[in-house]
XYZ file of C-alpha atoms in Angstrom:
500
model
C -259.585 35.646 -279.226
C -256.448 32.777 -277.686
C -252.830 32.961 -277.787
C -250.781 30.348 -278.190
C -247.224 30.724 -277.158
C -244.428 28.417 -278.408
C -241.756 27.115 -275.973
C -237.792 27.136 -276.651
C -237.295 23.898 -277.426
C -240.323 24.629 -280.303
C -238.440 28.363 -280.908
C -235.504 26.815 -281.279
C -236.914 24.067 -283.781
C -238.570 26.978 -286.092
C -235.378 28.161 -286.204
C -233.592 25.307 -286.973
C -232.221 25.196 -291.015
C -234.593 22.389 -293.048
C -231.331 20.350 -293.796
C -230.997 19.102 -290.427
C -234.102 17.433 -290.252
C -235.032 16.103 -293.500
C -232.573 13.384 -294.597
C -233.753 13.889 -298.189
C -231.985 18.069 -298.136
C -229.309 16.574 -296.275
C -228.461 14.063 -299.266
C -229.228 16.556 -301.715
C -227.072 19.737 -300.293
C -223.571 16.904 -299.438
C -223.541 15.315 -303.017
C -224.346 19.516 -304.281
C -221.783 20.746 -302.428
C -218.937 17.545 -303.206
C -219.795 18.915 -306.965
C -219.160 22.181 -306.798
C -216.338 21.273 -304.950
C -214.210 18.850 -307.654
C -215.418 21.660 -310.623
C -213.525 24.627 -308.257
C -210.277 23.047 -308.431
C -209.022 23.531 -311.875
C -210.874 26.784 -312.191
C -209.105 28.445 -308.897
C -206.085 26.879 -310.294
C -206.652 28.345 -313.872
C -207.930 31.718 -311.922
C -204.204 31.575 -310.226
C -201.898 32.032 -312.622
C -204.330 34.732 -314.464
C -203.450 36.391 -311.682
C -199.864 35.712 -311.228
C -199.707 33.474 -307.876
C -198.813 30.359 -306.732
C -202.435 27.920 -307.086
C -202.214 26.913 -303.558
C -203.886 31.050 -302.756
C -206.396 30.778 -305.294
C -207.745 27.155 -303.572
C -207.251 28.667 -300.302
C -209.238 31.903 -301.544
C -211.851 29.711 -302.632
C -211.596 28.069 -299.467
C -212.053 31.364 -297.186
C -214.770 32.822 -299.473
C -217.443 29.923 -300.008
C -217.100 28.976 -296.356
C -217.410 32.633 -294.827
C -220.142 33.978 -297.497
C -221.795 30.729 -296.587
C -222.441 32.502 -292.809
C -222.647 36.345 -293.101
C -223.853 36.066 -297.177
C -228.061 37.660 -298.329
C -228.454 34.989 -301.503
C -227.975 31.196 -299.567
C -226.999 28.608 -302.161
C -224.452 30.952 -304.271
C -221.247 29.889 -304.302
C -218.346 33.092 -303.748
C -214.595 31.719 -304.721
C -211.214 32.685 -306.816
C -212.639 34.230 -310.446
C -211.264 35.678 -313.007
C -212.780 39.062 -313.145
C -211.019 39.885 -309.915
C -208.368 37.840 -311.200
C -208.196 40.152 -313.956
C -208.635 43.437 -311.876
C -205.395 42.630 -309.234
C -202.380 40.810 -311.461
C -201.249 43.634 -312.681
C -200.539 45.338 -308.822
C -199.144 41.367 -308.078
C -197.341 41.701 -310.897
C -196.257 45.042 -310.984
C -195.741 45.620 -306.439
C -195.385 41.605 -305.549
C -197.404 39.294 -303.799
C -198.007 41.914 -300.223
C -199.613 44.461 -302.351
C -201.710 42.393 -304.093
C -203.318 40.837 -300.388
C -203.240 44.121 -298.872
C -205.445 45.446 -302.003
C -208.107 42.067 -301.152
C -208.311 43.607 -297.206
C -208.871 47.164 -298.436
C -211.645 45.985 -301.512
C -213.602 44.265 -298.658
C -213.777 47.121 -296.420
C -215.115 49.381 -299.277
C -217.754 46.902 -300.229
C -218.235 46.989 -296.413
C -218.960 50.709 -296.819
C -220.980 50.422 -300.056
C -222.776 48.047 -298.840
C -223.775 50.081 -295.917
C -224.460 52.675 -297.815
C -226.618 51.097 -300.210
C -225.138 50.005 -303.114
C -226.581 46.846 -303.415
C -230.584 49.161 -304.002
C -229.609 50.676 -307.946
C -229.764 47.253 -308.856
C -233.313 48.002 -309.668
C -232.325 50.527 -312.064
C -231.125 46.869 -314.234
C -234.354 46.066 -316.708
C -235.024 42.678 -317.576
C -232.886 42.887 -321.170
C -230.124 43.318 -319.547
C -230.436 40.414 -317.463
C -231.189 37.924 -320.457
C -228.317 39.681 -321.971
C -226.240 39.145 -318.813
C -227.590 35.102 -318.898
C -226.940 34.572 -322.302
C -223.495 36.191 -322.081
C -222.467 34.440 -319.361
C -223.125 30.723 -320.713
C -220.895 31.631 -323.600
C -218.141 33.143 -321.970
C -218.024 29.270 -319.867
C -217.854 27.626 -323.058
C -215.541 29.691 -324.281
C -213.297 29.597 -321.101
C -213.709 24.925 -321.929
C -212.442 25.547 -325.750
C -208.627 25.549 -324.436
C -209.619 22.115 -322.975
C -210.892 21.057 -326.003
C -207.717 22.120 -328.303
C -204.470 20.156 -329.075
C -205.492 17.497 -326.743
C -204.867 13.432 -326.597
C -207.930 12.242 -329.210
C -209.944 10.251 -325.165
C -211.206 13.557 -324.530
C -213.763 14.068 -326.898
C -215.641 10.526 -326.120
C -215.276 11.541 -323.157
C -216.577 14.579 -323.285
C -219.583 13.246 -324.998
C -219.842 10.494 -322.609
C -219.993 12.827 -319.674
C -222.753 14.810 -321.914
C -224.321 11.210 -322.482
C -224.312 10.718 -318.345
C -225.721 13.816 -317.009
C -229.004 13.747 -319.655
C -229.646 9.805 -319.315
C -229.094 9.528 -315.820
C -231.448 12.070 -314.317
C -234.173 9.234 -315.947
C -233.023 6.700 -313.983
C -232.519 8.590 -310.594
C -232.359 12.068 -309.061
C -231.226 10.848 -306.205
C -227.719 11.278 -306.776
C -226.091 14.280 -308.757
C -225.878 13.515 -312.622
C -222.555 15.773 -312.457
C -220.935 13.776 -309.692
C -221.422 10.385 -311.124
C -220.364 11.456 -314.570
C -217.548 12.484 -312.944
C -216.832 9.244 -310.971
C -217.458 7.257 -313.768
C -214.744 9.369 -316.669
C -212.225 9.000 -314.098
C -212.387 5.330 -313.276
C -212.263 4.659 -316.374
C -210.068 6.799 -317.104
C -207.511 5.210 -314.105
C -208.623 1.504 -314.690
C -207.549 1.812 -318.952
C -204.642 3.714 -318.428
C -206.312 6.574 -320.705
C -203.705 9.276 -320.790
C -205.175 12.372 -321.043
C -205.204 15.876 -319.170
C -206.324 15.614 -315.173
C -206.524 18.211 -312.938
C -203.471 17.192 -311.081
C -201.474 18.553 -314.392
C -203.008 21.728 -313.954
C -200.381 22.871 -310.777
C -200.026 20.864 -307.102
C -202.936 21.172 -304.983
C -202.442 22.340 -301.502
C -201.444 19.526 -298.402
C -202.081 21.843 -295.225
C -204.689 25.109 -294.579
C -203.883 28.362 -294.967
C -202.691 30.470 -291.730
C -203.632 33.815 -290.537
C -200.950 36.531 -291.632
C -200.513 40.241 -291.966
C -199.569 41.118 -295.671
C -196.796 42.012 -296.180
C -195.834 45.539 -296.767
C -195.106 48.500 -295.183
C -197.838 50.442 -293.773
C -198.031 53.709 -295.085
C -199.572 56.695 -297.229
C -197.900 55.263 -300.572
C -198.756 51.793 -299.941
C -202.599 52.901 -299.619
C -202.140 54.374 -303.036
C -201.002 52.333 -304.978
C -203.248 49.704 -304.112
C -206.254 52.126 -303.932
C -207.134 51.839 -307.297
C -207.288 48.266 -307.961
C -209.271 47.234 -304.718
C -211.770 50.034 -305.638
C -211.567 48.361 -309.166
C -212.146 45.419 -307.247
C -214.736 45.288 -304.639
C -216.702 47.137 -308.016
C -216.163 44.197 -309.862
C -216.648 41.985 -307.358
C -220.021 43.818 -305.747
C -222.108 43.664 -309.859
C -221.136 40.341 -310.567
C -222.497 38.994 -306.903
C -225.317 41.092 -306.820
C -226.155 39.412 -310.282
C -225.871 36.370 -309.551
C -227.539 37.000 -306.052
C -230.791 38.126 -308.748
C -230.096 35.279 -311.218
C -230.781 32.765 -308.587
C -233.091 34.314 -306.979
C -235.099 34.058 -309.936
C -234.635 30.679 -310.742
C -235.554 29.598 -306.604
C -238.392 32.643 -306.951
C -236.805 33.280 -303.277
C -236.289 36.878 -302.505
C -232.243 37.702 -300.643
C -230.681 40.876 -299.275
C -228.759 42.530 -301.353
C -227.476 45.370 -298.513
C -226.119 42.085 -296.637
C -224.463 40.173 -299.743
C -222.533 43.580 -300.089
C -221.916 43.255 -296.691
C -220.887 40.318 -296.409
C -219.332 40.264 -299.509
C -217.083 42.337 -298.175
C -216.077 40.198 -294.918
C -215.132 37.064 -297.196
C -212.228 39.655 -299.277
C -210.902 40.418 -295.203
C -211.221 37.123 -294.082
C -209.487 35.871 -297.591
C -206.680 38.374 -297.166
C -205.653 38.056 -294.332
C -205.446 33.520 -294.594
C -203.444 34.821 -297.715
C -205.842 34.747 -300.408
C -206.682 36.603 -304.038
C -210.107 37.609 -303.201
C -212.665 36.937 -305.462
C -216.735 37.147 -305.603
C -220.053 35.223 -306.665
C -218.713 32.391 -308.705
C -221.785 31.936 -311.352
C -221.209 28.580 -313.083
C -220.463 27.208 -310.076
C -223.852 28.720 -309.074
C -225.277 27.231 -311.784
C -224.531 23.839 -311.155
C -224.745 24.033 -307.348
C -228.505 26.166 -307.826
C -230.375 24.754 -311.544
C -228.402 21.354 -312.104
C -227.969 19.823 -308.489
C -230.511 21.491 -306.755
C -229.335 22.840 -303.771
C -230.954 25.595 -301.707
C -229.477 25.887 -298.493
C -226.128 27.758 -296.707
C -225.213 24.203 -296.448
C -223.754 23.342 -300.161
C -222.190 26.639 -299.808
C -220.033 25.402 -296.238
C -219.900 22.546 -297.761
C -218.323 23.352 -300.695
C -215.237 24.988 -299.412
C -214.938 22.734 -297.007
C -215.293 19.391 -299.049
C -212.828 21.897 -301.376
C -209.707 21.229 -298.984
C -210.254 17.836 -297.534
C -209.927 17.202 -301.618
C -206.859 19.078 -301.181
C -205.324 17.660 -298.450
C -206.978 14.555 -298.209
C -207.309 12.853 -301.649
C -204.839 14.995 -303.273
C -203.498 11.831 -305.434
C -207.248 11.140 -306.462
C -208.496 14.776 -307.430
C -205.683 14.572 -309.065
C -205.917 11.796 -311.674
C -209.861 13.251 -311.968
C -209.670 14.524 -315.995
C -210.546 17.634 -317.001
C -212.732 16.082 -319.941
C -215.025 15.103 -317.099
C -215.354 18.596 -315.561
C -215.567 20.675 -319.071
C -218.393 17.999 -319.466
C -219.470 19.583 -316.497
C -219.663 22.840 -317.040
C -220.509 22.437 -320.892
C -223.690 21.077 -319.392
C -224.136 24.616 -317.175
C -223.658 26.528 -320.340
C -227.257 25.007 -321.762
C -228.355 24.712 -318.391
C -227.535 28.477 -318.217
C -228.521 30.166 -321.875
C -231.786 31.548 -321.906
C -232.579 30.251 -325.516
C -236.071 31.769 -325.065
C -234.953 34.997 -325.838
C -233.463 34.390 -329.278
C -236.544 31.527 -330.552
C -237.454 33.701 -334.277
C -240.999 33.861 -332.364
C -239.590 36.055 -329.410
C -237.490 38.217 -331.471
C -240.406 39.284 -333.564
C -242.925 40.265 -331.099
C -239.890 41.734 -329.050
C -239.310 45.631 -329.547
C -236.341 46.732 -331.399
C -235.256 48.084 -327.953
C -235.041 45.131 -325.953
C -233.551 43.063 -327.993
C -231.075 46.032 -329.023
C -229.679 46.140 -324.855
C -229.747 42.925 -325.083
C -227.161 42.409 -328.153
C -225.198 45.188 -326.187
C -225.076 43.338 -322.755
C -223.850 40.538 -324.603
C -220.845 42.342 -327.015
C -219.354 43.750 -324.257
C -218.907 41.470 -321.868
C -218.250 38.649 -325.115
C -215.607 41.507 -325.647
C -214.078 42.200 -322.427
C -214.313 39.606 -320.359
C -216.178 41.204 -317.757
C -220.046 40.858 -317.272
C -219.747 43.667 -314.884
C -218.723 46.454 -318.077
C -221.254 44.592 -320.146
C -223.820 45.339 -317.531
C -222.817 48.984 -317.070
C -223.356 49.312 -321.321
C -226.130 47.139 -321.061
C -227.361 49.430 -319.154
C -226.675 52.556 -320.014
C -227.671 51.742 -323.535
C -230.941 50.956 -321.858
C -231.774 54.448 -320.399
C -230.683 56.109 -322.915
C -233.390 54.215 -324.955
C -236.062 54.508 -322.451
C -235.410 58.343 -322.471
C -236.230 59.112 -326.007
C -238.952 56.863 -325.658
C -240.523 59.009 -323.129
C -239.893 61.873 -324.903
C -241.898 61.889 -327.797
C -244.490 60.593 -324.878
C -244.713 64.284 -324.366
C -247.073 66.229 -326.633
C -248.416 70.262 -326.952
C -251.853 71.023 -328.154
C -253.641 74.596 -327.898
C -257.196 75.990 -328.124
C -257.734 79.703 -328.242
C -261.223 80.476 -326.598
C -263.830 81.730 -329.602
C -263.687 85.588 -328.167
C -260.461 85.179 -329.187
C -258.658 86.963 -325.802
C -257.025 83.474 -324.399
C -255.392 80.398 -325.437
C -255.008 76.990 -323.876
C -251.763 75.481 -323.639
C -252.076 71.695 -322.897
C -248.845 69.730 -322.043
C -249.105 66.170 -321.554
C -246.746 63.721 -320.838
C -243.319 63.564 -318.605
C -240.942 66.595 -319.154
C -237.074 65.907 -318.008
C -234.526 67.292 -320.233
C -235.153 65.270 -323.359
C -238.526 66.578 -323.679
C -238.654 69.742 -322.016
C -235.557 70.372 -325.151
C -237.869 71.371 -327.722
C -240.554 72.390 -325.919
C -239.695 75.961 -326.155
C -240.134 76.244 -329.790
C -243.922 74.733 -329.415
C -245.340 78.105 -328.716
C -246.779 81.105 -330.791
C -245.714 84.048 -329.439
C -246.489 86.271 -331.713
C -249.442 84.999 -332.493
C -251.380 84.010 -329.352
C -253.440 86.685 -327.224
C -252.285 88.720 -324.270
C -253.235 85.661 -322.093
C -252.396 82.032 -322.220
C -252.630 79.332 -319.876
C -250.129 76.775 -320.105
C -252.034 73.317 -318.381
C -249.972 71.073 -317.163
C -253.037 69.108 -315.341
C -251.598 65.447 -317.574
C -247.590 66.488 -317.249
C -244.478 65.757 -314.423
C -242.624 67.996 -314.016
C -239.050 65.953 -313.156
C -235.767 68.384 -313.355
C -234.234 71.638 -314.111
C -234.169 71.791 -317.446
C -237.729 71.483 -317.927
C -237.862 74.313 -315.290
C -235.853 76.448 -317.101
C -237.366 75.732 -320.467
C -241.353 77.085 -318.733
C -239.047 80.087 -317.082
C -237.875 80.524 -321.418
C -241.314 80.900 -322.528
C -243.121 83.532 -319.630
C -239.667 85.584 -320.779
C -240.741 85.313 -324.523
C -244.039 86.171 -324.037
C -243.733 88.812 -321.265
C -240.978 90.162 -324.207
C -244.317 90.488 -325.805
C -246.079 92.568 -323.218
C -248.399 88.740 -322.346
C -249.604 87.065 -319.782
C -248.761 83.884 -318.813
C -250.224 81.845 -316.194
C -249.835 77.975 -315.287
C -252.300 75.558 -313.793
C -252.509 71.613 -313.131
C -249.688 71.565 -311.451
C -249.530 68.305 -308.856
C -248.203 68.871 -306.051
C -244.320 67.547 -306.448
C -244.235 68.862 -309.668
C -245.507 72.526 -307.759
C -242.313 72.180 -305.432
C -240.295 72.114 -307.730
C -241.684 74.993 -310.079
C -241.491 77.127 -307.019
C -238.139 76.410 -306.166
C -236.333 76.589 -309.332
C -238.397 78.699 -310.994
C -236.209 82.404 -311.778
C -232.804 80.788 -309.878
C -231.551 79.242 -313.164
C -230.868 81.917 -315.453
C -227.992 84.801 -314.862
C -230.127 87.724 -316.529
């Protein structure tokens, strides 16, 4: 047996990211970052308006969130920036108490996210069923499209052919070459056409003034008192939960698309660190941006942290250095990009007639509940929670019906054996007591649990009630066949669950 020892230089080469040594990966990541940076500008400005802050605040938040999460995040190529969900949560705080309180809430939300990440809240993602994930993806596509509708309503007529032209470019340009991302080509060509022809259409500059300098770190302008903490804490906690939910769901979606695994715990802690950094730089906070992540990963093909870092960095470069040029980009070009993202994101297979015929009614119900709640509330987190709860209820009902009781009496009539099968828990054990013939059974009763499993106190209480009813009639009960976990739970709780 022989061993090879790598030199320090060789080990360093092994640790280098792919994009350092692969020009093709470098090109893909750089161009993807540029496309995302362009798409971030109008979104960040729009979310700033929702939160009631200056457009520069949203742009600063997108810059600091993306750059920070590219280093500390757990999911490569995922984009984090200012988001509408976060803006909706903390907007009322800004309007009622002022911008200083908003910044304080962002920092506190970051601390809460770090604590939740350290406590393992990310592990709860394994309880999100596939039907909820499908509903989440489809609702996301619907929300992205609905966000583009205002940009297509009551606008000059040239907007419509520009959108159609942008979509056509993104569909057919990849057939010529995939070296340059089609969304970037579409944005450049449509901008050149509108500027050269002097076509008057809404532009990025119409959304708000772009910043002319980098953000400066500082402390929130609030009194550091208990009253301040009690004021911002509810908003910070809500922001932390919403931000983590959207970020972890997006990370799981990217895992599926790229067929790779990511650390959800690291992502949770990373989101907290990014929000703390953003707060100290006077940003409005944020979380994973699903639409921009889809542009980065699914449309542009990015796979590394470089694209995330460049998305944030180039965002500031575009605003500060190329502000006048970026301001001339027609909104129609960005609308076309986001519409294409909608079509690429939606799981069309999930609503195909063939799929709906084969899919269990419960699975379809969960998907519909998730989509309906998200679309109705414009909050992806609410939809995911509602869908997951619905799935759990349906699962509990389904499993409860699998529990069964069969009775066999010995030929001599002195003993009856009840065989219980299935999972015994609160839903299946509720009617367990009524399945026994207390008056008609012989003096010895055997309850065989070889094919069953006790999951909770409700089942132990039901078995205790059965024993009690037989004992009141002078009959003996013997419980046999318990597996080790069931036996441990039964021995620990039996006789302890009633007050008499």
